[in-house]
PDB file of C-alpha atoms and ligand atoms in Angstrom:
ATOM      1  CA  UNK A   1      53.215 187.924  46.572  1.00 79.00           C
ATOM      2  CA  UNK A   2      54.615 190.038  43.729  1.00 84.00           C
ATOM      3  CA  UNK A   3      57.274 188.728  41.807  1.00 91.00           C
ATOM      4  CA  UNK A   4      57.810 191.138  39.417  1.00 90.00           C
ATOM      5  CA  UNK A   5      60.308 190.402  36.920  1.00 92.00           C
ATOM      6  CA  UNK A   6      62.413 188.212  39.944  1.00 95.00           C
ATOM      7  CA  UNK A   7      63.446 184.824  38.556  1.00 95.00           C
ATOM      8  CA  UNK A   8      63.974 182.030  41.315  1.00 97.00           C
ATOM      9  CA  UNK A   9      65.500 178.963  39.729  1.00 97.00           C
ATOM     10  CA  UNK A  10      66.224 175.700  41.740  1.00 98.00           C
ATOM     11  CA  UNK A  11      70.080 174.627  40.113  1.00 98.00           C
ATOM     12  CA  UNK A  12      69.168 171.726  42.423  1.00 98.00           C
ATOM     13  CA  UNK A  13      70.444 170.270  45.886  1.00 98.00           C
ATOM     14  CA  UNK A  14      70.831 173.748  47.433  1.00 98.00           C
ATOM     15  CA  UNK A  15      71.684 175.753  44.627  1.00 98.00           C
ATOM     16  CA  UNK A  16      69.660 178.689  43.433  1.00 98.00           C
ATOM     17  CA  UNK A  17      70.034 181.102  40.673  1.00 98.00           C
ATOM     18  CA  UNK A  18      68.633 184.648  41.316  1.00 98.00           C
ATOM     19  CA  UNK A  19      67.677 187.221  38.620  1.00 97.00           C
ATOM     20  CA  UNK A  20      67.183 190.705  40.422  1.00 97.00           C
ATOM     21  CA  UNK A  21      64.412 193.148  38.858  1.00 96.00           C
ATOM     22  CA  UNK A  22      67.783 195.235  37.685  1.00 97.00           C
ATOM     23  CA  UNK A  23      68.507 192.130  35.999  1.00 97.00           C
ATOM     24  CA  UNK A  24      71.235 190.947  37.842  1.00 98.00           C
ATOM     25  CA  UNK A  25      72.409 187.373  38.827  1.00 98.00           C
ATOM     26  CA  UNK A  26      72.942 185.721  42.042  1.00 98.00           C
ATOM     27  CA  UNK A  27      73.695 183.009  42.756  1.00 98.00           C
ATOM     28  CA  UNK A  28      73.002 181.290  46.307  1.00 99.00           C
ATOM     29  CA  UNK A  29      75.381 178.127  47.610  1.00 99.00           C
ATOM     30  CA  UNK A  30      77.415 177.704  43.911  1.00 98.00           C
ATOM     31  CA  UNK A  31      77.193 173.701  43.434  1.00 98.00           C
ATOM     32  CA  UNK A  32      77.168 173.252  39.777  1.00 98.00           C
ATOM     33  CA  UNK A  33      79.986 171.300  37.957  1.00 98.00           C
ATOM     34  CA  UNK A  34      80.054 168.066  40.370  1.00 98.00           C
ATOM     35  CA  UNK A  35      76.324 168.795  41.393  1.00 98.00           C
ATOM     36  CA  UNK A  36      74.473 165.390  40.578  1.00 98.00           C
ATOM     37  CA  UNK A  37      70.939 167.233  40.527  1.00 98.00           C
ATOM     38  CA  UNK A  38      72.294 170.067  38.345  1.00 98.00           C
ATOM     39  CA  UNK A  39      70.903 169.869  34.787  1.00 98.00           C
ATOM     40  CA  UNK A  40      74.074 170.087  32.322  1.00 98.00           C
ATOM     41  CA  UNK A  41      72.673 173.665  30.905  1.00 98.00           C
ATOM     42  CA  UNK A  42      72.996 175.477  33.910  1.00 98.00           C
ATOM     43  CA  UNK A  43      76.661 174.254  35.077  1.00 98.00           C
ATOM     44  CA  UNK A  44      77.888 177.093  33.137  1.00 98.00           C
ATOM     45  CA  UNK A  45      76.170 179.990  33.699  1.00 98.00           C
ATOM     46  CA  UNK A  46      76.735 182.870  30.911  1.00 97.00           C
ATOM     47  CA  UNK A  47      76.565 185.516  33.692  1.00 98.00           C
ATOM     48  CA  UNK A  48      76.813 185.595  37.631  1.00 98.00           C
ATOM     49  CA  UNK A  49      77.178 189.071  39.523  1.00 98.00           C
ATOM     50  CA  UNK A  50      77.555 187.654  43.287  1.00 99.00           C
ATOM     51  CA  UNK A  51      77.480 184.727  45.464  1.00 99.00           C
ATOM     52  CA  UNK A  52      75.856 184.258  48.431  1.00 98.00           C
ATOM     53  CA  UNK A  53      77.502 181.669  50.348  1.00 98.00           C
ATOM     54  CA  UNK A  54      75.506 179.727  53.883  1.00 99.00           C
ATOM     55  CA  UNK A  55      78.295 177.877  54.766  1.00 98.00           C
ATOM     56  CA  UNK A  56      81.818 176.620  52.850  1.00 98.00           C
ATOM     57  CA  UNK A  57      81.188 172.631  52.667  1.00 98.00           C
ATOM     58  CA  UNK A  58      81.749 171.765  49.574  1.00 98.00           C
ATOM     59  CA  UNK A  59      78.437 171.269  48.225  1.00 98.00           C
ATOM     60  CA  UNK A  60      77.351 174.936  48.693  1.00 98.00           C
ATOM     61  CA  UNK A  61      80.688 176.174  47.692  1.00 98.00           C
ATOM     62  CA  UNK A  62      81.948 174.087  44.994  1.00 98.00           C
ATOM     63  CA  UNK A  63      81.891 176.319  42.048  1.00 98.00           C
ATOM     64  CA  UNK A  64      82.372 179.683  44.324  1.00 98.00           C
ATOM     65  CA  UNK A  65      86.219 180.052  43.486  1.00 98.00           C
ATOM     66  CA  UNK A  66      85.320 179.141  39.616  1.00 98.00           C
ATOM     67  CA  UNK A  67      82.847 181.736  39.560  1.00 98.00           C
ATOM     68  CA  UNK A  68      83.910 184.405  40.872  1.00 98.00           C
ATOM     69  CA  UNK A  69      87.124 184.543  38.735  1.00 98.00           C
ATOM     70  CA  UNK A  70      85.676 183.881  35.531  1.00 98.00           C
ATOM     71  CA  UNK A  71      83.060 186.382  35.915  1.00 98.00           C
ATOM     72  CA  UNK A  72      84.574 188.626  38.648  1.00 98.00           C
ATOM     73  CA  UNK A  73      81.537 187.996  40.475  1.00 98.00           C
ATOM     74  CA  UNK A  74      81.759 189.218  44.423  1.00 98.00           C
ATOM     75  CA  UNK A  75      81.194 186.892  47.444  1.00 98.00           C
ATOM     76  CA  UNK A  76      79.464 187.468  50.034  1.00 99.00           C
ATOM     77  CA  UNK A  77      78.894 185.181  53.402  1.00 98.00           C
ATOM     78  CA  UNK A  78      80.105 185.454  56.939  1.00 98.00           C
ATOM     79  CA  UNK A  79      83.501 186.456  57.471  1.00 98.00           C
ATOM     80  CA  UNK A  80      85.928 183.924  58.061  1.00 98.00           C
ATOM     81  CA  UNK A  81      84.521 182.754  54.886  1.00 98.00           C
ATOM     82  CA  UNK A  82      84.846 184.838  52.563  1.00 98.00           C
ATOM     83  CA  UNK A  83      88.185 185.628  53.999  1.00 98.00           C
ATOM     84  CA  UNK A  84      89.529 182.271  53.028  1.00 98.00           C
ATOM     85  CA  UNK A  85      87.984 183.195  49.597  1.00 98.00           C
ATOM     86  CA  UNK A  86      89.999 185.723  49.059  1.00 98.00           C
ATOM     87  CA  UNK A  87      92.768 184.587  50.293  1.00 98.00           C
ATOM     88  CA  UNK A  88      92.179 181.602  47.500  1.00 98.00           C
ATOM     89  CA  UNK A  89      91.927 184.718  44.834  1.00 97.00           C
ATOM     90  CA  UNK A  90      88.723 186.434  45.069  1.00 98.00           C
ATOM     91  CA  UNK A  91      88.807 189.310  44.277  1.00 98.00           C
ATOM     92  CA  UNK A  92      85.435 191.055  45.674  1.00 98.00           C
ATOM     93  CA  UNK A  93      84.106 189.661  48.802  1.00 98.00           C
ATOM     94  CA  UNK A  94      81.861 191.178  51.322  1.00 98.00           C
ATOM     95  CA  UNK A  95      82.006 189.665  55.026  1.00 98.00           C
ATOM     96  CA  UNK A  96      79.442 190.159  57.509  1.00 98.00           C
ATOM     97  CA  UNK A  97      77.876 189.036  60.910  1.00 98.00           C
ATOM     98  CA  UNK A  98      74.443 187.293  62.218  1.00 98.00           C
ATOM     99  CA  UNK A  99      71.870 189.940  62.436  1.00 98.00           C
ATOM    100  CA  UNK A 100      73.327 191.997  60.514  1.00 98.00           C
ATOM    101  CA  UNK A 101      72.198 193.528  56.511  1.00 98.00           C
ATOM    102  CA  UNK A 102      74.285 194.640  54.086  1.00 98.00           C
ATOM    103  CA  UNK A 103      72.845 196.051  50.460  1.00 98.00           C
ATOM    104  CA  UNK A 104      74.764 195.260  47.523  1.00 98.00           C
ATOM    105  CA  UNK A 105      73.300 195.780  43.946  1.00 98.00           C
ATOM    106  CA  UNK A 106      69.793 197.375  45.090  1.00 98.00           C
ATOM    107  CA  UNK A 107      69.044 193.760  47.481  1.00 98.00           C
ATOM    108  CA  UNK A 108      69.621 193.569  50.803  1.00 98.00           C
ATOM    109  CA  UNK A 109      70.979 191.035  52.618  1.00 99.00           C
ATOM    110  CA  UNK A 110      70.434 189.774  56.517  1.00 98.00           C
ATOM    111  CA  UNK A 111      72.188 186.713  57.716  1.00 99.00           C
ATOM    112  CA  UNK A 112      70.329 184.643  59.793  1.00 98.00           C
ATOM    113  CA  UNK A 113      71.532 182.039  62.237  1.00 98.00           C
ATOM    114  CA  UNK A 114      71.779 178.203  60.984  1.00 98.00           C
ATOM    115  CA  UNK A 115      72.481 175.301  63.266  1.00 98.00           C
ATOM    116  CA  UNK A 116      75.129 173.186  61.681  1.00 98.00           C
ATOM    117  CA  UNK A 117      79.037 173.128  61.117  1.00 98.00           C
ATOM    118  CA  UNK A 118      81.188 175.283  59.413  1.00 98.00           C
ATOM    119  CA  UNK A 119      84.903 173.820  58.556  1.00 98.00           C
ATOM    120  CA  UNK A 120      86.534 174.853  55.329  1.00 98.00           C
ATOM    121  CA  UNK A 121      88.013 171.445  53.835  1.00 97.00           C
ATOM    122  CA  UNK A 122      91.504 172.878  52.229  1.00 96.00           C
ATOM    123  CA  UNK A 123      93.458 169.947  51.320  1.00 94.00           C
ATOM    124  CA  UNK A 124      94.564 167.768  54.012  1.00 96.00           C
ATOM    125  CA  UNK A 125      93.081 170.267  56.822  1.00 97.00           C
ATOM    126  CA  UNK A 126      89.743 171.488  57.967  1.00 97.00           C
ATOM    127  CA  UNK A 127      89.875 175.238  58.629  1.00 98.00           C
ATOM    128  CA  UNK A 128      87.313 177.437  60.876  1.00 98.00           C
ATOM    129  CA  UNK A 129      84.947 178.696  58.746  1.00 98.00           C
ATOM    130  CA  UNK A 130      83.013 181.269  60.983  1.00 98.00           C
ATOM    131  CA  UNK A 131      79.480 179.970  61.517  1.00 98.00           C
ATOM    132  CA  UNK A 132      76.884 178.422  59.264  1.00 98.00           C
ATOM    133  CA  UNK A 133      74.114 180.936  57.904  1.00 98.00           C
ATOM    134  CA  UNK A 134      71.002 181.762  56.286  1.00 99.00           C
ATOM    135  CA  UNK A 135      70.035 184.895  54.405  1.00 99.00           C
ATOM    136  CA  UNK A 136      66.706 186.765  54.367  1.00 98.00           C
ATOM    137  CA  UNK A 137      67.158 188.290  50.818  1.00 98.00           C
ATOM    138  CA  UNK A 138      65.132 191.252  50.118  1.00 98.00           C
ATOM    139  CA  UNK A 139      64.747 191.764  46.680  1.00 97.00           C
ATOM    140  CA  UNK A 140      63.863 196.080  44.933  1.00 96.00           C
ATOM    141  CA  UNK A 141      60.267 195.585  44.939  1.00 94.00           C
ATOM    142  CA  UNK A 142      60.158 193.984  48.828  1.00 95.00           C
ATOM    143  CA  UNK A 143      59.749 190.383  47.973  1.00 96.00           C
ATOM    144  CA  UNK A 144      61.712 188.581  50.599  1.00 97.00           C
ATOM    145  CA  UNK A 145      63.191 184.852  50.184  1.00 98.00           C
ATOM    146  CA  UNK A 146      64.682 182.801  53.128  1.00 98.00           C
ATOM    147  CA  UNK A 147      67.356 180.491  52.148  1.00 99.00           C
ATOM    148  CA  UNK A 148      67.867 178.225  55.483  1.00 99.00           C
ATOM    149  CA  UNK A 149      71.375 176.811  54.457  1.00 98.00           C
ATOM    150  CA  UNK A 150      71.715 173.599  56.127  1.00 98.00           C
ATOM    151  CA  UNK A 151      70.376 173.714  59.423  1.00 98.00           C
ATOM    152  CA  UNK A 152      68.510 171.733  61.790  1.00 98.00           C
ATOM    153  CA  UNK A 153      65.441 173.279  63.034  1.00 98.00           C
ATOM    154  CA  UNK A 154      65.408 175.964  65.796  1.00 98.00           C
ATOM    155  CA  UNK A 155      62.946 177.691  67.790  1.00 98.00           C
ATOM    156  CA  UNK A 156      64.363 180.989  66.728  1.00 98.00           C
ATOM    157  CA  UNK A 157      62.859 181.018  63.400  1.00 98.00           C
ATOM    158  CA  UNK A 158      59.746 182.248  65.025  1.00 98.00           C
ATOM    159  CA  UNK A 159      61.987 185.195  65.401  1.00 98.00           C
ATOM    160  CA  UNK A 160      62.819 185.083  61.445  1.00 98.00           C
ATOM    161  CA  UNK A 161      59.171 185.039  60.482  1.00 98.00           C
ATOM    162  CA  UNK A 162      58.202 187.931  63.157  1.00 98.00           C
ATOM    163  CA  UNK A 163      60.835 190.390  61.831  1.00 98.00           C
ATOM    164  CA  UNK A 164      60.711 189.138  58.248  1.00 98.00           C
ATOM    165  CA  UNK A 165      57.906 188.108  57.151  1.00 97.00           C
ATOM    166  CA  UNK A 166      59.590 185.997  54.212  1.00 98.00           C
ATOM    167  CA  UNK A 167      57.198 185.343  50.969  1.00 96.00           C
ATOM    168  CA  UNK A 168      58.783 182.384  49.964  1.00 97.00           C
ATOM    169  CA  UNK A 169      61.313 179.927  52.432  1.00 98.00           C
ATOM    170  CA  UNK A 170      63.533 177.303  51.002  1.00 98.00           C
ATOM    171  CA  UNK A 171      63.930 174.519  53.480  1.00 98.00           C
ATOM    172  CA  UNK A 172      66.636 171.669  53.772  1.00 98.00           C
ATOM    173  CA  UNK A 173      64.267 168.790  54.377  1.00 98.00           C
ATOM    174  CA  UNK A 174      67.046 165.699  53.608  1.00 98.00           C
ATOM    175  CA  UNK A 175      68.023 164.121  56.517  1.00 98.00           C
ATOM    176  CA  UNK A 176      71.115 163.100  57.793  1.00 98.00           C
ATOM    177  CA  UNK A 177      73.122 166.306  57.579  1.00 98.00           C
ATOM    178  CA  UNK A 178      69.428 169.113  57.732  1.00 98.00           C
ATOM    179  CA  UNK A 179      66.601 168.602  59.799  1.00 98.00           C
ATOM    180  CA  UNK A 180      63.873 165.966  57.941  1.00 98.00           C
ATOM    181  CA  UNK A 181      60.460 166.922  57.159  1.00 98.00           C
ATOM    182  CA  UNK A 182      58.769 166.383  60.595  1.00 98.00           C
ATOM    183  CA  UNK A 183      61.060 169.445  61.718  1.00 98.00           C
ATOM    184  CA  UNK A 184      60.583 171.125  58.145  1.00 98.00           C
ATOM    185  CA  UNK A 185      57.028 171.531  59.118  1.00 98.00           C
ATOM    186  CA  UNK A 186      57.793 172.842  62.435  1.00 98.00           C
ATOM    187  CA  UNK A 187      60.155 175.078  60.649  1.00 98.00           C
ATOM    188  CA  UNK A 188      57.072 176.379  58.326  1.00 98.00           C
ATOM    189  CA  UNK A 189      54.474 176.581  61.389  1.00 98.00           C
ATOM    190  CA  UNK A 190      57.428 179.054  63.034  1.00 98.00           C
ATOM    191  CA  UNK A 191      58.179 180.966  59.487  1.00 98.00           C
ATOM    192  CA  UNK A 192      54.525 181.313  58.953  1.00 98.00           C
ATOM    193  CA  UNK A 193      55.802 181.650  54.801  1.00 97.00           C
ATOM    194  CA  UNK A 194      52.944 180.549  52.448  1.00 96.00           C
ATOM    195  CA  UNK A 195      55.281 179.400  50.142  1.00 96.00           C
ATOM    196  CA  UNK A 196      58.275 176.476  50.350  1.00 98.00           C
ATOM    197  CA  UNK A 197      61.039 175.020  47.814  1.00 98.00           C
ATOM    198  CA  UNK A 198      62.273 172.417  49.849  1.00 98.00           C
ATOM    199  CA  UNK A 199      65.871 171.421  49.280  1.00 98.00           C
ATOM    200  CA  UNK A 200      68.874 169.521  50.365  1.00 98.00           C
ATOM    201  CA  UNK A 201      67.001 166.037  49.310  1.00 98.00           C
ATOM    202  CA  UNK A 202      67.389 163.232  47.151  1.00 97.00           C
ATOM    203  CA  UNK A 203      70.742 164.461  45.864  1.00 97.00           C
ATOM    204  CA  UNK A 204      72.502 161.224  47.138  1.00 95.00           C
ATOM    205  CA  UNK A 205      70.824 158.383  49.269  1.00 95.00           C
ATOM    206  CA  UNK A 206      71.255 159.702  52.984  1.00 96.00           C
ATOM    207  CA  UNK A 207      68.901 162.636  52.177  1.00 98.00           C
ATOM    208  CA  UNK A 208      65.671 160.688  52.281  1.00 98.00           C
ATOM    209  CA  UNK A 209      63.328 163.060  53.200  1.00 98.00           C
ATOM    210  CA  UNK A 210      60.589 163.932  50.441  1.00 98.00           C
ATOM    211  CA  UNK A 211      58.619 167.363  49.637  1.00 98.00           C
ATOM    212  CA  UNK A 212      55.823 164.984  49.793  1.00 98.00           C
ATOM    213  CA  UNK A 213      56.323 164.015  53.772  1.00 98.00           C
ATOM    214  CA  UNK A 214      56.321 167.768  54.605  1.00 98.00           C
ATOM    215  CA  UNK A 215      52.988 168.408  52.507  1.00 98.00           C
ATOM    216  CA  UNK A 216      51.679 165.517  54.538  1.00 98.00           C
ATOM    217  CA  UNK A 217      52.674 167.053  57.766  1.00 98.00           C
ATOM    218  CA  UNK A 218      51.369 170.362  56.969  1.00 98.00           C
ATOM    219  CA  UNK A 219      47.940 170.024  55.564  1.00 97.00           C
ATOM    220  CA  UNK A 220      46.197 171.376  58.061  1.00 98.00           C
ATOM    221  CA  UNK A 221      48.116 175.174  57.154  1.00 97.00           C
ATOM    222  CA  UNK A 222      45.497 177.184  54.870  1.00 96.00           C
ATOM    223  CA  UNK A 223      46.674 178.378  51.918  1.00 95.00           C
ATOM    224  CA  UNK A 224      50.384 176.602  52.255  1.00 97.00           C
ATOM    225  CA  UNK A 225      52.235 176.109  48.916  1.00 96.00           C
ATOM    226  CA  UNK A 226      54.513 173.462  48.603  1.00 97.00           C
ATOM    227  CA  UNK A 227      56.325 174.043  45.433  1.00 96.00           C
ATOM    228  CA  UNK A 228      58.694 171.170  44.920  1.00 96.00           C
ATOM    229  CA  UNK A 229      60.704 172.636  42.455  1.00 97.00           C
ATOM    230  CA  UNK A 230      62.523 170.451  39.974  1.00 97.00           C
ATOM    231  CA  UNK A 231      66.362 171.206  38.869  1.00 98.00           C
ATOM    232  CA  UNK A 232      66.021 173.837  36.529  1.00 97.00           C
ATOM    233  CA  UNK A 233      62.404 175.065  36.943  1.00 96.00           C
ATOM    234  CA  UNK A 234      62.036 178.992  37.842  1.00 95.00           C
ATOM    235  CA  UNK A 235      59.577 179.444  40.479  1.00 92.00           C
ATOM    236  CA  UNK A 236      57.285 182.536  38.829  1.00 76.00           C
ATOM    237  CA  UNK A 237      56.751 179.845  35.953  1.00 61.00           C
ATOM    238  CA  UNK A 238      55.429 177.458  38.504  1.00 62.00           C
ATOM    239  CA  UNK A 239      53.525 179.552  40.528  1.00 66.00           C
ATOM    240  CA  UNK A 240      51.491 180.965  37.753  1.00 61.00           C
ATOM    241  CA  UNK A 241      50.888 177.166  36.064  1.00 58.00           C
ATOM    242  CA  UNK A 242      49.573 176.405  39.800  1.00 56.00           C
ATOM    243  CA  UNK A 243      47.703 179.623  40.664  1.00 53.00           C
ATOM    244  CA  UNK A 244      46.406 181.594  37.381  1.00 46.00           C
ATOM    245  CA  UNK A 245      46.251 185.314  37.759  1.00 45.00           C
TER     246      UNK A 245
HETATM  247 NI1   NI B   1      76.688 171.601  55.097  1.00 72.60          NI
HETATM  248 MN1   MN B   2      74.961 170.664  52.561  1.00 72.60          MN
END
């Protein structure tokens, strides 16, 4: 797995911060400000070029709106969506389907399918949001991520790791509103990834799964890295603490 110059930093909950080899910043599921897991020096980002959104509840969307007008960043996520974005202000949005890839800033883009809901809380009502995603993000140099969103697991992510062949997978593994770690590791058996953030635990009480469950339940897979990233750590520092070139 070649990294490159790619920073992958876990904001916490299901938050990650993506520096592209062009040096630009992404931002998957904006949940900083009102993020309990977010450490206080990353709640206000000095730069963010897009946002990838899985799904509008408000703990993967919190900080979109905020975002994207202060630094006219562009959203991207399926299109009912990032419709309501823009109808909220944003200026640069980019809608798309399931199966489909768009490029934007050298990186493509292919949203996956996720099995969970999808309503847009705006004030008093709950609007259709389209469908809850993931993203297969592949990065200049080839290294693809897989973000799950929040999902339960599915049998189609055998299809996922067949056609994409992601390097690294981060996994919801909480409970309660994402599959728990006993369908994590199914989820990892289907991906066939080597390595896996887990996410989407520990942030409040309900999400009780632990990184340390799935490792249990996947032992037996040679070679599997289970990098339990902590809020604020930046996965090429991790992996080369645990595996020195
Ligand atoms: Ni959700
Ligand atoms: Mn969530």
């Amino acid at each position: 797995m070649n990294l490159g110059s790619i920073e992958i930093t876990f904001c916490g909950h299901a938050t990650f911060a993506l520096k592209t080899e062009a040096g630009k910043q992404w931002m998957i599921d904006p949940w900083l400000e009102q993020n309990p897991a977010c450490p206080t020096r990353l709640k206000n980002p000095q730069k963010v070029d897009t946002l990838l959104i899985t799904h509008p509840h408000f703990d993967h969307i919190g900080d979109a709106l905020r975002l994207a007008n202060k630094h006219d960043a562009t959203a991207i996520g399926i299109y009912e969506t990032v419709a309501w974005l823009q109808k909220k202000g944003v200026k640069k949005i980019v809608g798309f389907n399931k199966g489909g890839t768009i490029e934007h800033e050298g990186i493509k883009v292919t949203m996956t399918h996720a099995v969970h809901s999808c309503g847009i809380a705006d004030g008093d009502d709950i609007l259709y949001g389209g469908e809850a995603a993931g993203y297969v993000v592949t990065f200049e140099n080839g290294l693809r991520l897989y973000h799950a969103g929040d999902t339960a697991v599915f049998s189609d992510m055998k299809l996922i790791g067949e056609l994409y062949h992601p390097d690294v997978v981060c996994l919801p593994i909480g409970d309660h509103y994402t599959m728990d770690p006993a369908q994590g590791a199914l989820a990892v058996r289907m991906l066939g990834s080597k390595v896996v953030i887990p996410m989407h635990y520990g942030t409040f009480p309900a999400l009780s799964g632990t990184p340390e469950r799935l490792r249990a339940l996947t032992q037996d897979i040679a070679g599997l890295q289970i990098i339990d990233l902590k809020p604020g750590e930046t996965l090429a520092r991790e992996l080369e603490r645990l595996v020195p070139a």
